Amino acid sequence: MQDTALYQYLLGLQSPWTVSRVNLDLNSQRVDVWAEHPEDVTWVCPHCTKTLPLYDHAEERTWRHLDSCQFQTHLHARIPRVACGEHGVVQVPVPWAAPRSRFTLLFERLAIDVLRQCDVSGATRILRISWDEAWGVMQRAVTRGRARKQVRMVRRIGVDEKAAAKGHRYLTLVCDLDEGTVEHIAEDRTQASLDGYYTGLTQAQLDGIEAVAMDMWEPYIQATRAQVPEADEKIVFDRFHVMGHLGKAVDTVRKQEHRELMASGNETLKGSKYLWLYSRENVPERRREEFAALRHQALKVGRAWAMKEALRRLWHYVYPASGWKFWKRWYFWATHSRLEPIRKAAETIRRHIDNIVTYYQHPVTNAMSEGLNSQIQKIKSMACGFRNTEHFKTAIYFHCGGLDLYPC
Ligand SMILES: [Zn+2]
């Protein structure tokens, strides 16, 4: 078999394209392959599919292809142009590459597979491509995948904010809680950030939303009320965010009490910060005894902690009436605790309680898609500070968008 026939076969080139020449360069470890076609074939205008004769060729272009063993392999060709009466002089598509890509489809597929498995700098080393080329592959894949996305019902959504980088720039993420995919990413965490998701939906899709898990964050509440029919029955304030607010209050109590104790040289609370923030069952084994001893002292933070742990029961009830009864008792306890941070947190929770107990109808939380959250966390740490949020967004859609990324 001749080398031209071999490469025609390896590249999968079909009529009218053939391989005219193959050059192997041992010193630079590369193979160059030239593709050409007979002069007399007709081509199709990419805009109107009219059949036309060859007009001329564009400048020769090069595409990176899958390596031939250890040799980097590059395909060269001059793209034919046709003169369409309606669309002017235009390039025809070539079967081995997407328009404007400098890689063949097969290479681009491989690059997508590698990028899905490792971080960008790892992929650049394995594939021997540049950082910008790797981002190009990801961006094209995401654009393709989003354009192909079918209209479907997303019944239970989670709205969450993520700090995009240091300096507290936020992104708003909308997730499909059942599929574990990121459906929408917007800059900032304003009402407009979430509006952008809702306005992209059809009325049937808006009607189809059954539950929206979110933090007690006014702009998200307003956006949802304005766009989602019967939003008040569908908004469910995320239990982990609610507990997070209470956790902060416990920490404030600890800090104040620690300061008071230290004023008289009492170091009881030194190094105890995380003990009070863990859920009871998550306190590390080696610190259990120490923590039990602390809890048996008459500390303010001990009382605050007990109230935090007690509130977790709110989400364990099955019957709303029992849940309400429990809530009223807890609220009385918290507001009579003489612990100001706890009282304040209890007030915040009371103002939002109607849409916390919607949990009994729709047991959703933002943490439902565990896989998704850890994936996003991984993307964030892998990126060690995305230089721009566009890259962060692209990476999230690429890894978590549930998109069909491959070139056709
Ligand atoms: Zn045309």
Tab-separated table of C-alpha atoms and ligand atoms in Angstrom:
chain	number	residue	atom	x	y	z
A	1	MET	CA	0.000	0.000	0.000
A	2	GLN	CA	1.307	3.431	-0.889
A	3	ASP	CA	1.627	6.084	1.811
A	4	THR	CA	-0.952	8.293	0.055
A	5	ALA	CA	-3.475	5.451	-0.039
A	6	LEU	CA	-2.705	4.625	3.581
A	7	TYR	CA	-3.404	8.194	4.720
A	8	GLN	CA	-6.484	8.451	2.556
A	9	TYR	CA	-7.739	5.450	4.488
A	10	LEU	CA	-6.575	6.701	7.900
A	11	LEU	CA	-8.114	10.127	7.386
A	12	GLY	CA	-11.309	8.601	6.037
A	13	LEU	CA	-11.234	10.930	3.043
A	14	GLN	CA	-13.987	10.345	0.544
A	15	SER	CA	-14.635	11.406	-3.020
A	16	PRO	CA	-13.882	13.940	-4.383
A	17	TRP	CA	-11.020	14.317	-1.876
A	18	THR	CA	-7.855	12.246	-2.222
A	19	VAL	CA	-4.412	12.370	-0.633
A	20	SER	CA	-1.906	13.682	-3.148
A	21	ARG	CA	1.274	13.705	-1.102
A	22	VAL	CA	2.656	12.568	2.259
A	23	ASN	CA	5.837	13.908	3.786
A	24	LEU	CA	7.568	12.367	6.784
A	25	ASP	CA	10.056	14.573	8.635
A	26	LEU	CA	12.115	12.483	11.044
A	27	ASN	CA	13.934	15.428	12.603
A	28	SER	CA	10.833	17.337	13.639
A	29	GLN	CA	8.855	14.129	14.169
A	30	ARG	CA	5.964	15.111	11.982
A	31	VAL	CA	3.895	13.854	9.085
A	32	ASP	CA	2.387	16.282	6.599
A	33	VAL	CA	-0.441	15.156	4.376
A	34	TRP	CA	-1.898	17.071	1.420
A	35	ALA	CA	-5.463	16.562	0.246
A	36	GLU	CA	-6.757	17.594	-3.180
A	37	HIS	CA	-9.669	17.076	-5.531
A	38	PRO	CA	-10.184	16.913	-9.333
A	39	GLU	CA	-10.787	20.292	-11.007
A	40	ASP	CA	-14.060	19.366	-12.663
A	41	VAL	CA	-16.223	18.463	-9.630
A	42	THR	CA	-19.156	20.596	-8.569
A	43	TRP	CA	-19.669	22.019	-5.094
A	44	VAL	CA	-22.586	23.175	-3.041
A	45	CYS	CA	-23.094	26.707	-1.729
A	46	PRO	CA	-23.159	26.324	2.082
A	47	HIS	CA	-25.958	28.888	2.415
A	48	CYS	CA	-28.479	27.792	-0.210
A	49	THR	CA	-27.279	24.300	-1.281
A	50	LYS	CA	-27.169	25.371	-4.943
A	51	THR	CA	-24.756	23.192	-6.966
A	52	LEU	CA	-21.991	25.250	-8.556
A	53	PRO	CA	-18.677	24.789	-10.385
A	54	LEU	CA	-15.358	25.571	-8.722
A	55	TYR	CA	-14.618	29.306	-8.705
A	56	ASP	CA	-11.154	29.335	-7.112
A	57	HIS	CA	-9.343	28.228	-3.958
A	58	ALA	CA	-8.625	29.968	-0.693
A	59	GLU	CA	-5.051	30.025	0.607
A	60	GLU	CA	-3.711	26.674	1.785
A	61	ARG	CA	-4.747	25.847	5.327
A	62	THR	CA	-3.445	23.355	7.866
A	63	TRP	CA	-5.342	21.221	10.355
A	64	ARG	CA	-3.834	19.251	13.174
A	65	HIS	CA	-4.918	15.610	12.999
A	66	LEU	CA	-4.511	12.654	15.359
A	67	ASP	CA	-0.853	11.742	15.723
A	68	SER	CA	0.588	8.940	13.579
A	69	CYS	CA	2.269	7.006	16.385
A	70	GLN	CA	4.736	9.504	17.873
A	71	PHE	CA	4.558	11.843	14.856
A	72	GLN	CA	2.415	14.934	14.945
A	73	THR	CA	0.254	14.839	11.867
A	74	HIS	CA	-0.959	17.820	9.883
A	75	LEU	CA	-3.402	17.894	7.008
A	76	HIS	CA	-3.050	20.566	4.304
A	77	ALA	CA	-5.574	21.622	1.705
A	78	ARG	CA	-6.803	24.600	-0.259
A	79	ILE	CA	-10.504	25.048	0.371
A	80	PRO	CA	-12.578	25.418	-2.816
A	81	ARG	CA	-14.711	28.514	-3.252
A	82	VAL	CA	-17.870	28.890	-5.304
A	83	ALA	CA	-19.439	32.049	-6.742
A	84	CYS	CA	-23.100	31.905	-5.758
A	85	GLY	CA	-25.438	34.372	-7.484
A	86	GLU	CA	-27.100	35.070	-4.182
A	87	HIS	CA	-24.314	34.637	-1.606
A	88	GLY	CA	-21.218	35.785	-3.486
A	89	VAL	CA	-17.857	34.035	-3.379
A	90	VAL	CA	-17.906	31.627	-0.444
A	91	GLN	CA	-15.829	28.718	0.874
A	92	VAL	CA	-17.404	25.290	0.820
A	93	PRO	CA	-17.282	23.193	3.975
A	94	VAL	CA	-14.637	20.473	4.153
A	95	PRO	CA	-15.685	17.080	5.515
A	96	TRP	CA	-12.805	16.714	8.000
A	97	ALA	CA	-13.126	19.892	10.038
A	98	ALA	CA	-15.624	22.353	11.439
A	99	PRO	CA	-15.503	25.855	9.938
A	100	ARG	CA	-12.753	28.010	11.456
A	101	SER	CA	-11.256	25.130	13.456
A	102	ARG	CA	-7.567	24.405	13.101
A	103	PHE	CA	-8.126	20.775	14.104
A	104	THR	CA	-9.715	17.908	12.236
A	105	LEU	CA	-12.969	16.573	13.662
A	106	LEU	CA	-11.243	13.449	14.932
A	107	PHE	CA	-8.576	15.474	16.718
A	108	GLU	CA	-11.208	17.763	18.190
A	109	ARG	CA	-13.090	14.732	19.515
A	110	LEU	CA	-9.947	13.418	21.159
A	111	ALA	CA	-9.217	16.863	22.627
A	112	ILE	CA	-12.727	16.975	24.121
A	113	ASP	CA	-12.257	13.516	25.664
A	114	VAL	CA	-8.914	14.499	27.178
A	115	LEU	CA	-10.224	17.849	28.449
A	116	ARG	CA	-13.115	16.088	30.147
A	117	GLN	CA	-10.675	13.935	32.070
A	118	CYS	CA	-8.066	16.436	33.168
A	119	ASP	CA	-7.450	20.116	33.685
A	120	VAL	CA	-6.552	22.467	30.871
A	121	SER	CA	-2.817	22.568	31.475
A	122	GLY	CA	-2.686	18.755	31.702
A	123	ALA	CA	-4.575	18.507	28.429
A	124	THR	CA	-2.205	20.937	26.693
A	125	ARG	CA	0.751	18.715	27.640
A	126	ILE	CA	-0.877	15.458	26.558
A	127	LEU	CA	-2.248	16.859	23.315
A	128	ARG	CA	0.701	19.163	22.619
A	129	ILE	CA	-1.549	22.133	21.948
A	130	SER	CA	-1.458	25.634	23.400
A	131	TRP	CA	-3.536	26.971	26.276
A	132	ASP	CA	-5.531	29.165	23.885
A	133	GLU	CA	-6.162	26.258	21.546
A	134	ALA	CA	-7.473	24.165	24.428
A	135	TRP	CA	-9.872	26.944	25.432
A	136	GLY	CA	-10.903	27.263	21.798
A	137	VAL	CA	-11.865	23.580	21.734
A	138	MET	CA	-13.874	23.987	24.931
A	139	GLN	CA	-15.609	27.135	23.793
A	140	ARG	CA	-16.587	25.674	20.428
A	141	ALA	CA	-17.820	22.507	22.143
A	142	VAL	CA	-19.974	24.506	24.577
A	143	THR	CA	-21.381	26.760	21.842
A	144	ARG	CA	-22.235	23.691	19.778
A	145	GLY	CA	-23.777	21.861	22.724
A	146	ARG	CA	-25.901	24.812	23.799
A	147	ALA	CA	-27.138	25.435	20.265
A	148	ARG	CA	-28.199	21.781	19.987
A	149	LYS	CA	-29.991	21.755	23.313
A	150	GLN	CA	-33.601	20.645	23.062
A	151	VAL	CA	-36.418	22.476	24.813
A	152	ARG	CA	-37.396	20.299	27.772
A	153	MET	CA	-39.124	20.624	31.107
A	154	VAL	CA	-36.936	21.313	34.099
A	155	ARG	CA	-39.281	20.666	36.994
A	156	ARG	CA	-37.135	21.201	40.044
A	157	ILE	CA	-34.429	23.838	39.883
A	158	GLY	CA	-31.797	25.040	42.295
A	159	VAL	CA	-30.545	28.615	42.188
A	160	ASP	CA	-27.191	29.195	43.785
A	161	GLU	CA	-24.466	31.786	43.819
A	162	LYS	CA	-20.802	30.961	43.401
A	163	ALA	CA	-17.893	33.261	44.045
A	164	ALA	CA	-16.146	33.286	40.692
A	165	ALA	CA	-12.785	34.356	41.979
A	166	LYS	CA	-11.114	36.185	44.805
A	167	GLY	CA	-12.492	39.685	45.155
A	168	HIS	CA	-16.013	38.288	45.447
A	169	ARG	CA	-17.344	38.439	41.954
A	170	TYR	CA	-20.402	36.275	41.896
A	171	LEU	CA	-22.024	34.077	39.334
A	172	THR	CA	-25.622	32.877	39.506
A	173	LEU	CA	-26.055	29.216	38.626
A	174	VAL	CA	-29.361	27.574	37.795
A	175	CYS	CA	-29.274	23.783	38.092
A	176	ASP	CA	-31.619	21.020	37.114
A	177	LEU	CA	-31.833	19.227	40.461
A	178	ASP	CA	-33.089	15.988	38.949
A	179	GLU	CA	-30.615	15.696	36.107
A	180	GLY	CA	-27.710	17.243	38.006
A	181	THR	CA	-26.852	19.658	35.213
A	182	VAL	CA	-26.116	23.376	35.113
A	183	GLU	CA	-28.764	24.998	32.934
A	184	HIS	CA	-27.829	28.653	33.111
A	185	ILE	CA	-24.960	30.820	34.312
A	186	ALA	CA	-25.182	34.598	34.683
A	187	GLU	CA	-22.900	37.303	35.995
A	188	ASP	CA	-23.576	38.690	39.450
A	189	ARG	CA	-26.424	37.717	41.778
A	190	THR	CA	-29.016	40.350	41.042
A	191	GLN	CA	-32.634	39.977	40.033
A	192	ALA	CA	-31.546	40.406	36.409
A	193	SER	CA	-29.100	37.504	36.768
A	194	LEU	CA	-31.943	35.080	37.421
A	195	ASP	CA	-34.411	36.879	35.129
A	196	GLY	CA	-32.148	35.929	32.261
A	197	TYR	CA	-32.905	32.268	32.875
A	198	TYR	CA	-36.663	32.650	33.193
A	199	THR	CA	-37.052	34.901	30.156
A	200	GLY	CA	-35.329	32.253	28.037
A	201	LEU	CA	-38.075	29.731	28.877
A	202	THR	CA	-41.355	29.164	27.103
A	203	GLN	CA	-44.619	29.703	29.002
A	204	ALA	CA	-45.073	25.914	29.166
A	205	GLN	CA	-41.624	25.571	30.714
A	206	LEU	CA	-42.390	28.294	33.277
A	207	ASP	CA	-45.694	26.595	34.132
A	208	GLY	CA	-43.864	23.289	34.431
A	209	ILE	CA	-41.554	24.464	37.214
A	210	GLU	CA	-42.635	22.703	40.386
A	211	ALA	CA	-40.017	23.798	42.905
A	212	VAL	CA	-37.195	26.318	43.164
A	213	ALA	CA	-34.570	25.782	45.858
A	214	MET	CA	-32.610	28.916	46.791
A	215	ASP	CA	-31.055	30.925	49.573
A	216	MET	CA	-33.151	33.567	51.360
A	217	TRP	CA	-31.867	36.126	48.899
A	218	GLU	CA	-34.246	38.931	47.973
A	219	PRO	CA	-33.220	39.440	44.303
A	220	TYR	CA	-33.765	35.742	43.563
A	221	ILE	CA	-37.099	35.795	45.386
A	222	GLN	CA	-38.255	38.817	43.396
A	223	ALA	CA	-37.157	37.378	40.061
A	224	THR	CA	-38.985	34.121	40.763
A	225	ARG	CA	-42.144	35.845	41.984
A	226	ALA	CA	-42.199	38.014	38.868
A	227	GLN	CA	-41.816	35.154	36.403
A	228	VAL	CA	-42.922	31.807	37.805
A	229	PRO	CA	-46.691	31.265	38.201
A	230	GLU	CA	-47.673	30.534	41.829
A	231	ALA	CA	-44.103	31.107	42.917
A	232	ASP	CA	-45.057	31.371	46.586
A	233	GLU	CA	-45.942	27.700	46.682
A	234	LYS	CA	-42.836	26.697	44.779
A	235	ILE	CA	-39.973	28.590	46.403
A	236	VAL	CA	-38.169	26.409	48.941
A	237	PHE	CA	-35.443	28.107	50.933
A	238	ASP	CA	-32.550	25.730	50.980
A	239	ARG	CA	-32.125	24.080	54.372
A	240	PHE	CA	-28.349	24.206	54.218
A	241	HIS	CA	-28.402	27.938	53.603
A	242	VAL	CA	-30.873	28.378	56.477
A	243	MET	CA	-28.634	26.335	58.771
A	244	GLY	CA	-25.673	28.325	57.468
A	245	HIS	CA	-27.238	31.536	58.778
A	246	LEU	CA	-27.724	29.956	62.161
A	247	GLY	CA	-24.182	28.595	62.108
A	248	LYS	CA	-22.874	32.110	61.618
A	249	ALA	CA	-24.900	33.269	64.614
A	250	VAL	CA	-23.393	30.479	66.751
A	251	ASP	CA	-19.943	31.596	65.655
A	252	THR	CA	-20.685	35.193	66.592
A	253	VAL	CA	-21.792	34.063	70.053
A	254	ARG	CA	-18.544	32.105	70.418
A	255	LYS	CA	-16.391	35.034	69.343
A	256	GLN	CA	-18.043	37.427	71.789
A	257	GLU	CA	-17.886	34.956	74.645
A	258	HIS	CA	-14.275	34.056	73.885
A	259	ARG	CA	-13.349	37.735	74.010
A	260	GLU	CA	-15.096	38.151	77.377
A	261	LEU	CA	-13.380	35.064	78.814
A	262	MET	CA	-9.966	36.042	77.505
A	263	ALA	CA	-10.302	39.419	79.220
A	264	SER	CA	-9.950	37.506	82.492
A	265	GLY	CA	-7.315	35.146	81.113
A	266	ASN	CA	-9.741	32.244	80.559
A	267	GLU	CA	-8.743	30.235	77.474
A	268	THR	CA	-11.629	27.747	77.584
A	269	LEU	CA	-12.858	28.525	74.057
A	270	LYS	CA	-9.476	28.765	72.380
A	271	GLY	CA	-9.301	26.627	69.237
A	272	SER	CA	-12.928	25.524	69.573
A	273	LYS	CA	-14.382	27.370	66.566
A	274	TYR	CA	-15.121	24.392	64.328
A	275	LEU	CA	-16.397	22.158	67.114
A	276	TRP	CA	-19.484	24.357	67.417
A	277	LEU	CA	-20.026	24.501	63.664
A	278	TYR	CA	-19.956	20.778	62.965
A	279	SER	CA	-23.196	18.892	62.988
A	280	ARG	CA	-23.247	16.711	66.107
A	281	GLU	CA	-22.437	13.511	64.197
A	282	ASN	CA	-19.578	15.108	62.257
A	283	VAL	CA	-17.410	16.115	65.200
A	284	PRO	CA	-14.105	14.283	64.599
A	285	GLU	CA	-13.594	11.218	66.778
A	286	ARG	CA	-10.380	12.519	68.356
A	287	ARG	CA	-12.123	15.689	69.607
A	288	ARG	CA	-15.346	14.155	70.901
A	289	GLU	CA	-14.247	13.997	74.521
A	290	GLU	CA	-12.933	17.543	74.500
A	291	PHE	CA	-16.193	18.731	72.945
A	292	ALA	CA	-18.361	16.834	75.436
A	293	ALA	CA	-16.443	18.472	78.284
A	294	LEU	CA	-16.960	21.912	76.777
A	295	ARG	CA	-20.673	21.308	76.361
A	296	HIS	CA	-21.023	20.447	80.016
A	297	GLN	CA	-19.798	23.856	81.056
A	298	ALA	CA	-22.405	26.564	81.327
A	299	LEU	CA	-21.333	28.417	78.192
A	300	LYS	CA	-23.426	30.728	76.081
A	301	VAL	CA	-22.059	29.177	72.944
A	302	GLY	CA	-23.151	25.787	74.278
A	303	ARG	CA	-26.736	26.991	74.414
A	304	ALA	CA	-26.460	28.548	70.955
A	305	TRP	CA	-25.089	25.279	69.627
A	306	ALA	CA	-27.947	23.287	71.165
A	307	MET	CA	-30.465	25.553	69.451
A	308	LYS	CA	-28.716	25.138	66.127
A	309	GLU	CA	-28.696	21.368	66.459
A	310	ALA	CA	-32.351	21.341	67.513
A	311	LEU	CA	-33.519	23.320	64.478
A	312	ARG	CA	-32.279	20.591	62.159
A	313	ARG	CA	-35.320	18.569	63.251
A	314	LEU	CA	-37.561	21.000	61.372
A	315	TRP	CA	-36.760	19.160	58.133
A	316	HIS	CA	-37.432	15.728	59.538
A	317	TYR	CA	-41.176	16.115	59.938
A	318	VAL	CA	-43.499	14.503	57.471
A	319	TYR	CA	-46.693	16.267	58.522
A	320	PRO	CA	-46.688	20.042	58.064
A	321	ALA	CA	-48.791	20.524	61.229
A	322	SER	CA	-46.157	18.807	63.379
A	323	GLY	CA	-43.462	20.853	61.681
A	324	TRP	CA	-45.282	24.100	62.465
A	325	LYS	CA	-45.747	23.106	66.087
A	326	PHE	CA	-42.067	22.338	66.414
A	327	TRP	CA	-41.134	25.628	64.725
A	328	LYS	CA	-43.232	27.680	67.160
A	329	ARG	CA	-41.589	26.049	70.128
A	330	TRP	CA	-38.116	26.541	68.690
A	331	TYR	CA	-38.789	30.164	67.797
A	332	PHE	CA	-39.962	30.929	71.341
A	333	TRP	CA	-36.855	29.246	72.763
A	334	ALA	CA	-34.493	31.120	70.411
A	335	THR	CA	-36.072	34.531	70.888
A	336	HIS	CA	-36.008	34.138	74.682
A	337	SER	CA	-32.425	32.900	74.756
A	338	ARG	CA	-30.881	36.290	75.569
A	339	LEU	CA	-28.344	35.508	72.862
A	340	GLU	CA	-28.653	38.439	70.489
A	341	PRO	CA	-27.106	36.842	67.372
A	342	ILE	CA	-29.379	33.809	67.779
A	343	ARG	CA	-32.437	36.006	68.278
A	344	LYS	CA	-31.585	37.919	65.106
A	345	ALA	CA	-31.080	34.745	63.077
A	346	ALA	CA	-34.383	33.398	64.412
A	347	GLU	CA	-36.117	36.590	63.223
A	348	THR	CA	-34.607	36.214	59.757
A	349	ILE	CA	-35.799	32.632	59.610
A	350	ARG	CA	-39.277	33.622	60.863
A	351	ARG	CA	-39.632	36.171	58.073
A	352	HIS	CA	-38.965	33.369	55.580
A	353	ILE	CA	-40.615	30.455	57.361
A	354	ASP	CA	-43.544	30.125	54.907
A	355	ASN	CA	-41.110	29.200	52.172
A	356	ILE	CA	-38.958	27.030	54.391
A	357	VAL	CA	-41.803	24.693	55.265
A	358	THR	CA	-42.699	24.382	51.575
A	359	TYR	CA	-40.040	21.687	51.952
A	360	TYR	CA	-42.801	19.355	53.165
A	361	GLN	CA	-44.430	19.594	49.714
A	362	HIS	CA	-41.189	19.769	47.736
A	363	PRO	CA	-38.266	18.131	49.529
A	364	VAL	CA	-35.548	19.844	47.489
A	365	THR	CA	-32.199	21.317	48.475
A	366	ASN	CA	-29.343	22.856	46.583
A	367	ALA	CA	-27.153	20.025	47.805
A	368	MET	CA	-29.347	17.423	46.115
A	369	SER	CA	-27.006	17.047	43.207
A	370	GLU	CA	-23.968	16.160	45.270
A	371	GLY	CA	-22.048	15.129	42.163
A	372	LEU	CA	-22.675	18.479	40.563
A	373	ASN	CA	-21.519	20.492	43.557
A	374	SER	CA	-18.293	18.575	43.949
A	375	GLN	CA	-17.670	18.844	40.215
A	376	ILE	CA	-18.036	22.636	40.304
A	377	GLN	CA	-15.793	22.778	43.357
A	378	LYS	CA	-13.197	20.768	41.465
A	379	ILE	CA	-13.376	23.048	38.443
A	380	LYS	CA	-12.864	26.015	40.718
A	381	SER	CA	-9.843	24.619	42.500
A	382	MET	CA	-8.359	23.246	39.282
A	383	ALA	CA	-8.530	26.641	37.707
A	384	CYS	CA	-6.706	28.239	40.661
A	385	GLY	CA	-8.122	31.637	39.885
A	386	PHE	CA	-9.681	31.898	36.472
A	387	ARG	CA	-8.289	34.967	34.842
A	388	ASN	CA	-11.691	35.768	33.487
A	389	THR	CA	-15.153	34.614	34.410
A	390	GLU	CA	-15.861	33.645	30.789
A	391	HIS	CA	-13.400	30.779	31.198
A	392	PHE	CA	-15.022	29.732	34.461
A	393	LYS	CA	-18.428	29.736	32.779
A	394	THR	CA	-17.158	27.782	29.787
A	395	ALA	CA	-15.568	25.185	32.075
A	396	ILE	CA	-18.800	24.756	34.077
A	397	TYR	CA	-20.909	24.277	30.956
A	398	PHE	CA	-18.255	21.977	29.491
A	399	HIS	CA	-18.129	19.678	32.515
A	400	CYS	CA	-21.588	20.093	34.051
A	401	GLY	CA	-23.897	21.253	31.270
A	402	GLY	CA	-24.980	17.769	30.208
A	403	LEU	CA	-24.284	18.927	26.653
A	404	ASP	CA	-23.543	17.031	23.467
A	405	LEU	CA	-20.099	18.514	22.881
A	406	TYR	CA	-18.713	16.590	19.941
A	407	PRO	CA	-18.448	17.985	16.456
A	408	CYS	CA	-20.821	16.121	14.190
B	1	ZN	ZN	-25.889	30.435	-2.187
